[in-house]
Amino acid sequence: MPERLDVELGERSYPIWIGDDVLAQADRLFASLTLHHGIVIADAQVAAIYGEPLVETLRGDARIDLLQVPSGEASKSVEQADRLWRALRALGADRKSTIVALGGGVVGDLAGFVAATYARGIELVQIPTTLLAQVDSSVGGKTAINLPNAKNMVGAFWQPSAVLIDVTTLRTLPDREYRSGLAEVVKYGVILDADFFAYLESHAQALAARDPSVLIPVIRRCCELKASVVSADERETTGLRAILNYGHTFAHAFEAVAGYGELLHGEAVSIGMTCAARLAFRLGRVDEEFVRRQDRLVEQLVLPSALPRPLPLEETIGATLRDKKVEAGKLRWILPSELGKVERVADVPEDLVKEVFLEAGCQKP
Ligand code: NAD
Ligand code: GLY
């Protein structure tokens, strides 16, 4: 039997099911939903492996359709959202239909946004199949598509009715994608849980090797931490939820300037966390030992700490100012003060930001 965690959000609370080989039990785990017409949305790669088996499992008395989008970040676009809205209409989807997002963060964000907007919002179920989506994007209700050079700029908070995490699906995940997800795992240790960070340090090898005996507890802890943050600050109004964006202001700038898709999101986050630790060190917020431990874990998990090719400095710095964490023209950086604790910090001197960008591999013209 898979393990159950709950995201506490009053009447919109929902379960997260986590386990081994649980996709085949999806019908039973979703029994509480009144599934009369389900539309599974998956990208082409995931649909080819898990699409039809899931459709068969869910079918029962319900009508189940499968819609596909191209794999990759470029699908988080207004064009793909428009295509899906029209396809839902053509399939006769109505307010009682349920969207089942099957795949990584791209499909979760896109299908979630379509669920939030079609017919003013219909039921959504998340079945994440990448590590990144299992520990982060499928939980918490953030959905979005990108504008050119502005990631996640158009979206909505739309909580799923359930999340089903089958760690078995990670077996088919390409290595680079798996490692990318590990960056978000490291993030939770740094921002919220020093003991968890120490656990990751002592199990780094097993984690890098996808050992299931480590994967389930690691994914469960990440989901617990994310659920607690989301329950306390669902819409990022108190500043608490913003801590989940540790490393992300740098990361979003790298992704936008390099062009979406060149760097995987988790790779950009890994380089971004490296920059954030160095910025915190320069500001005297953390000691060398903090930087050394984070660097070492990043290295043990075979994650990048610098850009694979130089990016133009001024353009990259400019991209940080388009970050959604800019409030009244002021950017608040999420920076550590010790392992397991981060804070929002305003008024960071630009020359220090430039130094860490240069260290990450940005270049002056
Ligand atoms: P992704 O969705 O593009 O998936 C990565 C690749 O792996 C794709 O090619 C996909 O086809 C393939 N794939 C997925 N599962 C597979 C499996 N089990 N076996 C084989 N192949 C599989 O990328 P991602 O890293 O999961 O998600 C990145 C996106 O998530 C970004 O757009 C990011 O902005 C978003 N995100 C959102 C949130 C949120 O809170 N909503 C949080 C973090 C990231
Ligand atoms: N991944 C950031 C958040 O969910 O708030």
Short mmCIF file of C-alpha atoms and ligand atoms in Angstrom, two decimals:
data_model
loop_
_atom_site.label_atom_id
_atom_site.label_comp_id
_atom_site.label_asym_id
_atom_site.label_seq_id
_atom_site.Cartn_x
_atom_site.Cartn_y
_atom_site.Cartn_z
CA MET A 1 0.00 0.00 0.00
CA PRO A 2 1.47 3.41 -0.89
CA GLU A 3 2.07 5.95 1.87
CA ARG A 4 -0.29 8.90 2.23
CA LEU A 5 0.56 12.48 3.13
CA ASP A 6 -1.92 15.34 3.20
CA VAL A 7 -1.62 18.91 2.03
CA GLU A 8 -3.78 20.77 4.57
CA LEU A 9 -5.74 23.50 2.84
CA GLY A 10 -9.14 23.39 4.55
CA GLU A 11 -11.80 22.14 2.21
CA ARG A 12 -9.25 22.05 -0.63
CA SER A 13 -6.95 19.64 1.24
CA TYR A 14 -5.70 16.71 -0.81
CA PRO A 15 -3.73 13.50 -0.47
CA ILE A 16 -0.31 12.74 -1.91
CA TRP A 17 0.16 9.00 -2.47
CA ILE A 18 3.79 7.82 -2.64
CA GLY A 19 5.03 4.34 -3.35
CA ASP A 20 6.52 1.74 -5.61
CA ASP A 21 4.50 0.49 -8.56
CA VAL A 22 1.38 2.45 -7.65
CA LEU A 23 0.40 3.70 -11.13
CA ALA A 24 -1.45 0.43 -11.61
CA GLN A 25 -3.59 1.29 -8.55
CA ALA A 26 -4.55 4.74 -9.81
CA ASP A 27 -8.23 3.82 -10.14
CA ARG A 28 -8.43 2.74 -6.50
CA LEU A 29 -6.44 5.69 -5.18
CA PHE A 30 -8.61 8.13 -7.08
CA ALA A 31 -11.83 6.34 -6.05
CA SER A 32 -12.93 9.34 -4.01
CA LEU A 33 -13.01 11.47 -7.17
CA THR A 34 -16.14 11.29 -9.26
CA LEU A 35 -14.30 10.55 -12.46
CA HIS A 36 -16.87 10.58 -15.25
CA HIS A 37 -14.69 12.04 -18.02
CA GLY A 38 -10.95 12.09 -17.54
CA ILE A 39 -8.53 13.68 -19.97
CA VAL A 40 -4.98 12.48 -19.48
CA ILE A 41 -2.49 15.08 -20.76
CA ALA A 42 1.05 13.81 -21.31
CA ASP A 43 4.04 14.75 -23.38
CA ALA A 44 4.92 12.48 -26.28
CA GLN A 45 7.77 10.69 -24.49
CA VAL A 46 5.77 9.92 -21.35
CA ALA A 47 2.61 9.06 -23.29
CA ALA A 48 4.56 6.43 -25.22
CA ILE A 49 5.55 4.62 -22.00
CA TYR A 50 2.77 5.26 -19.48
CA GLY A 51 -0.14 6.78 -21.45
CA GLU A 52 -2.14 3.75 -22.60
CA PRO A 53 -1.59 1.67 -19.44
CA LEU A 54 -2.90 4.57 -17.33
CA VAL A 55 -5.88 5.10 -19.62
CA GLU A 56 -6.71 1.39 -19.28
CA THR A 57 -6.37 1.49 -15.47
CA LEU A 58 -8.61 4.54 -15.13
CA ARG A 59 -11.21 3.51 -17.66
CA GLY A 60 -13.73 1.55 -15.53
CA ASP A 61 -17.07 3.27 -16.07
CA ALA A 62 -15.51 6.57 -17.01
CA ARG A 63 -14.66 7.91 -20.41
CA ILE A 64 -10.90 8.54 -20.59
CA ASP A 65 -9.16 10.45 -23.39
CA LEU A 66 -5.46 11.01 -23.93
CA LEU A 67 -4.02 14.27 -25.30
CA GLN A 68 -0.36 14.71 -26.15
CA VAL A 69 1.95 17.70 -26.34
CA PRO A 70 5.54 17.78 -27.62
CA SER A 71 8.15 17.02 -24.94
CA GLY A 72 10.15 19.95 -23.61
CA GLU A 73 9.93 23.38 -22.01
CA ALA A 74 8.75 25.00 -25.26
CA SER A 75 5.36 23.37 -24.66
CA LYS A 76 4.71 25.71 -21.73
CA SER A 77 3.38 28.19 -24.30
CA VAL A 78 0.18 30.01 -25.04
CA GLU A 79 0.05 28.09 -28.35
CA GLN A 80 -0.01 24.69 -26.61
CA ALA A 81 -2.50 25.93 -24.01
CA ASP A 82 -4.73 27.16 -26.84
CA ARG A 83 -4.41 23.82 -28.64
CA LEU A 84 -5.42 21.97 -25.46
CA TRP A 85 -8.40 24.28 -24.71
CA ARG A 86 -9.70 23.64 -28.24
CA ALA A 87 -9.06 19.88 -27.98
CA LEU A 88 -10.97 19.75 -24.68
CA ARG A 89 -13.85 21.56 -26.33
CA ALA A 90 -13.78 19.12 -29.25
CA LEU A 91 -13.85 16.20 -26.78
CA GLY A 92 -16.90 17.70 -25.09
CA ALA A 93 -15.11 18.34 -21.80
CA ASP A 94 -17.32 20.17 -19.30
CA ARG A 95 -17.12 21.45 -15.72
CA LYS A 96 -17.34 17.90 -14.36
CA SER A 97 -14.40 16.64 -16.43
CA THR A 98 -11.05 15.91 -14.77
CA ILE A 99 -7.62 16.64 -16.19
CA VAL A 100 -4.93 14.14 -15.29
CA ALA A 101 -1.45 15.63 -15.77
CA LEU A 102 0.90 12.73 -16.45
CA GLY A 103 4.57 13.67 -16.78
CA GLY A 104 7.20 16.10 -15.59
CA GLY A 105 6.95 19.70 -14.47
CA VAL A 106 6.31 20.92 -18.01
CA VAL A 107 3.14 18.89 -18.39
CA GLY A 108 2.12 19.51 -14.77
CA ASP A 109 2.43 23.28 -15.19
CA LEU A 110 0.78 23.37 -18.63
CA ALA A 111 -2.05 20.90 -17.97
CA GLY A 112 -2.55 22.50 -14.55
CA PHE A 113 -2.91 25.93 -16.16
CA VAL A 114 -5.35 24.53 -18.70
CA ALA A 115 -7.35 22.92 -15.86
CA ALA A 116 -7.35 26.23 -13.97
CA THR A 117 -8.71 28.16 -16.94
CA TYR A 118 -10.92 25.81 -19.00
CA ALA A 119 -14.59 26.41 -18.15
CA ARG A 120 -13.32 28.71 -15.35
CA GLY A 121 -11.53 25.81 -13.72
CA ILE A 122 -11.99 22.04 -13.66
CA GLU A 123 -10.69 19.24 -11.48
CA LEU A 124 -6.99 18.37 -11.72
CA VAL A 125 -5.03 15.30 -10.69
CA GLN A 126 -1.23 15.26 -10.85
CA ILE A 127 0.74 12.10 -11.69
CA PRO A 128 4.37 13.31 -11.75
CA THR A 129 6.92 11.10 -13.50
CA THR A 130 10.17 13.07 -13.08
CA LEU A 131 12.01 13.44 -9.78
CA LEU A 132 11.66 17.21 -10.04
CA ALA A 133 7.90 16.97 -10.44
CA GLN A 134 7.60 14.37 -7.66
CA VAL A 135 9.42 16.48 -5.08
CA ASP A 136 8.27 19.90 -6.15
CA SER A 137 6.11 20.95 -9.06
CA SER A 138 3.18 18.53 -8.67
CA VAL A 139 2.53 19.68 -5.09
CA GLY A 140 1.30 23.13 -4.17
CA GLY A 141 -0.88 24.27 -7.03
CA LYS A 142 1.40 26.59 -8.97
CA THR A 143 0.60 26.32 -12.67
CA ALA A 144 2.01 28.43 -15.48
CA ILE A 145 3.10 28.93 -19.04
CA ASN A 146 6.03 31.06 -20.23
CA LEU A 147 6.17 34.28 -22.21
CA PRO A 148 9.24 34.78 -24.43
CA ASN A 149 12.04 35.60 -21.96
CA ALA A 150 9.72 35.52 -18.94
CA LYS A 151 9.35 32.13 -17.39
CA ASN A 152 6.10 31.17 -15.64
CA MET A 153 4.78 34.67 -16.27
CA VAL A 154 1.17 33.69 -16.97
CA GLY A 155 -0.44 31.25 -14.60
CA ALA A 156 -2.73 30.53 -11.70
CA PHE A 157 -2.79 28.88 -8.31
CA TRP A 158 -4.86 25.76 -8.90
CA GLN A 159 -4.61 22.94 -6.40
CA PRO A 160 -4.95 19.34 -7.56
CA SER A 161 -7.49 17.01 -5.94
CA ALA A 162 -4.81 14.34 -5.53
CA VAL A 163 -1.17 13.64 -6.38
CA LEU A 164 0.03 10.14 -7.19
CA ILE A 165 3.78 9.54 -7.02
CA ASP A 166 5.00 6.24 -8.40
CA VAL A 167 8.76 6.07 -7.88
CA THR A 168 8.94 3.13 -10.30
CA THR A 169 8.44 5.60 -13.15
CA LEU A 170 11.84 7.09 -12.33
CA ARG A 171 13.50 3.94 -13.72
CA THR A 172 12.89 5.13 -17.28
CA LEU A 173 13.92 8.72 -16.62
CA PRO A 174 17.10 9.75 -18.49
CA ASP A 175 20.12 10.32 -16.23
CA ARG A 176 20.40 14.04 -16.89
CA GLU A 177 16.71 14.56 -16.00
CA TYR A 178 17.06 12.51 -12.82
CA ARG A 179 20.08 14.52 -11.66
CA SER A 180 18.27 17.74 -12.45
CA GLY A 181 15.57 16.71 -9.95
CA LEU A 182 18.20 16.14 -7.28
CA ALA A 183 18.87 19.90 -7.26
CA GLU A 184 15.40 20.56 -5.84
CA VAL A 185 16.02 17.81 -3.26
CA VAL A 186 19.21 19.57 -2.08
CA LYS A 187 17.22 22.82 -1.95
CA TYR A 188 14.86 21.45 0.74
CA GLY A 189 17.77 20.50 2.97
CA VAL A 190 19.36 23.94 2.67
CA ILE A 191 16.21 25.97 3.19
CA LEU A 192 14.33 23.96 5.81
CA ASP A 193 16.00 20.92 7.29
CA ALA A 194 19.66 20.61 8.29
CA ASP A 195 19.13 16.97 9.41
CA PHE A 196 17.72 16.11 6.00
CA PHE A 197 20.75 17.79 4.39
CA ALA A 198 23.01 15.58 6.55
CA TYR A 199 20.96 12.51 5.49
CA LEU A 200 21.52 13.46 1.84
CA GLU A 201 25.25 13.82 2.48
CA SER A 202 25.46 10.34 3.98
CA HIS A 203 23.25 8.74 1.29
CA ALA A 204 24.53 10.67 -1.73
CA GLN A 205 25.84 7.58 -3.49
CA ALA A 206 22.63 5.58 -3.05
CA LEU A 207 20.62 8.58 -4.16
CA ALA A 208 22.74 9.11 -7.27
CA ALA A 209 22.20 5.40 -8.03
CA ARG A 210 18.38 5.70 -7.61
CA ASP A 211 18.30 3.16 -4.79
CA PRO A 212 14.56 2.76 -4.03
CA SER A 213 15.20 2.28 -0.31
CA VAL A 214 16.49 5.85 -0.22
CA LEU A 215 14.23 7.33 -2.90
CA ILE A 216 10.93 6.82 -1.11
CA PRO A 217 11.99 8.42 2.20
CA VAL A 218 13.72 11.27 0.34
CA ILE A 219 10.70 12.04 -1.85
CA ARG A 220 8.38 11.74 1.15
CA ARG A 221 10.45 14.21 3.19
CA CYS A 222 10.55 16.71 0.29
CA CYS A 223 6.77 16.44 -0.08
CA GLU A 224 6.25 16.87 3.67
CA LEU A 225 8.39 20.00 3.66
CA LYS A 226 6.70 21.40 0.58
CA ALA A 227 3.22 20.58 1.94
CA SER A 228 3.98 22.38 5.21
CA VAL A 229 5.12 25.51 3.38
CA VAL A 230 2.15 25.47 1.00
CA SER A 231 -0.31 24.94 3.87
CA ALA A 232 1.12 27.96 5.68
CA ASP A 233 1.39 30.31 2.69
CA GLU A 234 -0.58 28.93 -0.24
CA ARG A 235 -0.38 32.05 -2.42
CA GLU A 236 3.04 33.33 -1.45
CA THR A 237 1.61 36.31 0.40
CA THR A 238 3.53 36.13 3.70
CA GLY A 239 6.91 35.55 2.10
CA LEU A 240 7.23 32.01 3.51
CA ARG A 241 6.54 30.20 0.24
CA ALA A 242 9.11 32.38 -1.53
CA ILE A 243 11.85 30.43 0.28
CA LEU A 244 11.12 27.54 -2.10
CA ASN A 245 12.71 29.76 -4.73
CA TYR A 246 16.20 29.44 -3.24
CA GLY A 247 18.63 29.70 -6.16
CA HIS A 248 15.75 30.33 -8.54
CA THR A 249 16.27 34.07 -9.21
CA PHE A 250 19.68 33.21 -10.65
CA ALA A 251 18.29 30.07 -12.28
CA HIS A 252 15.41 31.79 -14.07
CA ALA A 253 17.83 34.41 -15.44
CA PHE A 254 20.20 31.68 -16.72
CA GLU A 255 17.33 29.78 -18.32
CA ALA A 256 15.88 32.86 -20.01
CA VAL A 257 19.21 34.17 -21.34
CA ALA A 258 20.54 30.78 -22.46
CA GLY A 259 17.18 30.10 -24.14
CA TYR A 260 14.59 27.81 -22.56
CA GLY A 261 15.58 24.20 -22.92
CA GLU A 262 19.37 24.56 -23.12
CA LEU A 263 19.83 24.20 -19.37
CA LEU A 264 17.45 21.88 -17.56
CA HIS A 265 15.54 23.64 -14.78
CA GLY A 266 17.27 21.68 -12.01
CA GLU A 267 20.68 22.31 -13.57
CA ALA A 268 19.95 26.03 -13.55
CA VAL A 269 18.77 25.74 -9.93
CA SER A 270 21.97 23.93 -8.97
CA ILE A 271 24.12 26.71 -10.47
CA GLY A 272 21.73 29.24 -8.91
CA MET A 273 22.11 27.71 -5.42
CA THR A 274 25.88 27.80 -5.85
CA CYS A 275 25.61 31.53 -6.67
CA ALA A 276 23.24 32.17 -3.75
CA ALA A 277 25.62 30.48 -1.29
CA ARG A 278 28.51 32.60 -2.59
CA LEU A 279 26.45 35.78 -2.39
CA ALA A 280 25.45 34.92 1.20
CA PHE A 281 29.12 34.29 2.03
CA ARG A 282 30.17 37.65 0.57
CA LEU A 283 27.48 39.31 2.67
CA GLY A 284 28.86 37.60 5.79
CA ARG A 285 25.63 35.63 6.29
CA VAL A 286 27.20 32.14 6.17
CA ASP A 287 30.67 30.77 6.81
CA GLU A 288 33.02 28.90 4.48
CA GLU A 289 31.92 25.58 5.94
CA PHE A 290 28.36 26.17 4.71
CA VAL A 291 29.60 26.88 1.18
CA ARG A 292 31.93 23.88 1.30
CA ARG A 293 29.17 21.47 2.37
CA GLN A 294 26.70 22.67 -0.23
CA ASP A 295 29.39 22.58 -2.95
CA ARG A 296 30.37 19.05 -1.96
CA LEU A 297 26.83 17.69 -2.02
CA VAL A 298 26.24 19.33 -5.42
CA GLU A 299 29.40 17.65 -6.67
CA GLN A 300 28.56 14.23 -5.15
CA LEU A 301 25.20 14.31 -6.93
CA VAL A 302 26.96 15.20 -10.21
CA LEU A 303 25.15 18.51 -10.48
CA PRO A 304 26.66 21.57 -12.21
CA SER A 305 27.98 24.51 -10.19
CA ALA A 306 28.88 26.75 -13.15
CA LEU A 307 27.45 27.58 -16.56
CA PRO A 308 28.36 25.20 -19.40
CA ARG A 309 29.00 28.22 -21.66
CA PRO A 310 29.45 31.91 -20.89
CA LEU A 311 26.36 34.12 -20.84
CA PRO A 312 26.43 37.93 -21.26
CA LEU A 313 26.69 39.51 -17.80
CA GLU A 314 24.51 42.59 -18.22
CA GLU A 315 21.71 40.72 -19.96
CA THR A 316 21.72 38.05 -17.28
CA ILE A 317 21.61 40.61 -14.47
CA GLY A 318 18.82 42.40 -16.37
CA ALA A 319 16.85 39.17 -16.46
CA THR A 320 16.86 38.95 -12.64
CA LEU A 321 14.91 42.21 -12.53
CA ARG A 322 12.07 40.55 -14.41
CA ASP A 323 11.87 37.96 -11.64
CA LYS A 324 8.43 37.67 -10.02
CA LYS A 325 10.09 38.29 -6.64
CA VAL A 326 10.60 41.93 -7.66
CA GLU A 327 8.19 43.99 -5.55
CA ALA A 328 7.88 47.75 -6.10
CA GLY A 329 11.05 47.63 -8.17
CA LYS A 330 13.02 45.87 -5.39
CA LEU A 331 14.40 42.37 -5.78
CA ARG A 332 14.45 40.21 -2.66
CA TRP A 333 17.07 37.47 -2.78
CA ILE A 334 16.49 34.21 -0.94
CA LEU A 335 19.74 33.71 0.96
CA PRO A 336 20.84 31.25 3.64
CA SER A 337 21.80 32.24 7.17
CA GLU A 338 22.65 28.67 8.25
CA LEU A 339 21.93 25.15 7.01
CA GLY A 340 18.18 24.68 7.17
CA LYS A 341 17.35 28.39 7.22
CA VAL A 342 16.99 31.04 4.53
CA GLU A 343 15.65 34.60 4.53
CA ARG A 344 14.49 37.17 2.02
CA VAL A 345 17.14 39.85 1.66
CA ALA A 346 16.68 43.22 -0.09
CA ASP A 347 19.27 45.89 -0.96
CA VAL A 348 22.06 43.54 -1.98
CA PRO A 349 24.89 45.60 -3.55
CA GLU A 350 24.97 45.09 -7.31
CA ASP A 351 28.75 44.71 -7.44
CA LEU A 352 28.51 41.60 -5.24
CA VAL A 353 25.80 40.16 -7.48
CA LYS A 354 28.06 40.84 -10.48
CA GLU A 355 30.95 39.03 -8.81
CA VAL A 356 28.96 35.84 -8.27
CA PHE A 357 27.53 35.97 -11.79
CA LEU A 358 31.09 36.26 -13.15
CA GLU A 359 32.19 33.37 -10.96
CA ALA A 360 29.34 31.25 -12.36
CA GLY A 361 30.65 31.86 -15.88
CA CYS A 362 28.93 35.04 -17.08
CA GLN A 363 31.12 37.30 -19.23
CA LYS A 364 31.54 41.02 -19.72
CA PRO A 365 31.33 42.07 -23.40
P1 NAD B 1 9.97 17.90 -18.14
O1 NAD B 1 8.56 17.94 -17.73
O2 NAD B 1 10.34 18.57 -19.41
O3 NAD B 1 10.45 16.38 -18.20
C1 NAD B 1 11.75 16.12 -18.58
C2 NAD B 1 11.87 15.11 -19.73
O4 NAD B 1 11.72 13.81 -19.19
C3 NAD B 1 10.83 15.24 -20.82
O5 NAD B 1 11.46 15.03 -22.05
C4 NAD B 1 9.85 14.12 -20.54
O6 NAD B 1 9.29 13.62 -21.72
C5 NAD B 1 10.76 13.08 -19.92
N1 NAD B 1 10.13 12.20 -18.94
C6 NAD B 1 9.31 12.55 -17.93
N2 NAD B 1 9.07 11.51 -17.15
C7 NAD B 1 9.71 10.44 -17.69
C8 NAD B 1 9.86 9.09 -17.31
N3 NAD B 1 9.34 8.63 -16.17
N4 NAD B 1 10.57 8.28 -18.12
C9 NAD B 1 11.16 8.75 -19.24
N5 NAD B 1 11.09 10.05 -19.63
C10 NAD B 1 10.37 10.88 -18.85
O7 NAD B 1 10.93 18.55 -17.02
P2 NAD B 1 10.86 18.64 -15.43
O8 NAD B 1 12.25 18.82 -15.02
O9 NAD B 1 10.06 17.56 -14.84
O10 NAD B 1 10.04 19.98 -15.17
C11 NAD B 1 10.57 21.23 -15.44
C12 NAD B 1 9.47 22.25 -15.36
O11 NAD B 1 8.88 22.26 -14.05
C13 NAD B 1 9.93 23.67 -15.62
O12 NAD B 1 9.09 24.25 -16.58
C14 NAD B 1 9.75 24.37 -14.29
O13 NAD B 1 9.44 25.72 -14.42
C15 NAD B 1 8.61 23.61 -13.69
N6 NAD B 1 8.52 23.69 -12.23
C16 NAD B 1 7.34 24.04 -11.69
C17 NAD B 1 7.20 24.11 -10.31
C18 NAD B 1 5.85 24.42 -9.71
O14 NAD B 1 5.78 24.60 -8.50
N7 NAD B 1 4.80 24.45 -10.48
C19 NAD B 1 8.28 23.83 -9.48
C20 NAD B 1 9.50 23.45 -10.09
C21 NAD B 1 9.61 23.39 -11.46
N1 GLY B 2 8.50 25.73 -6.69
C1 GLY B 2 8.13 26.89 -5.97
C2 GLY B 2 6.78 26.86 -5.34
O1 GLY B 2 6.07 25.90 -5.50
O2 GLY B 2 6.38 27.79 -4.70
#
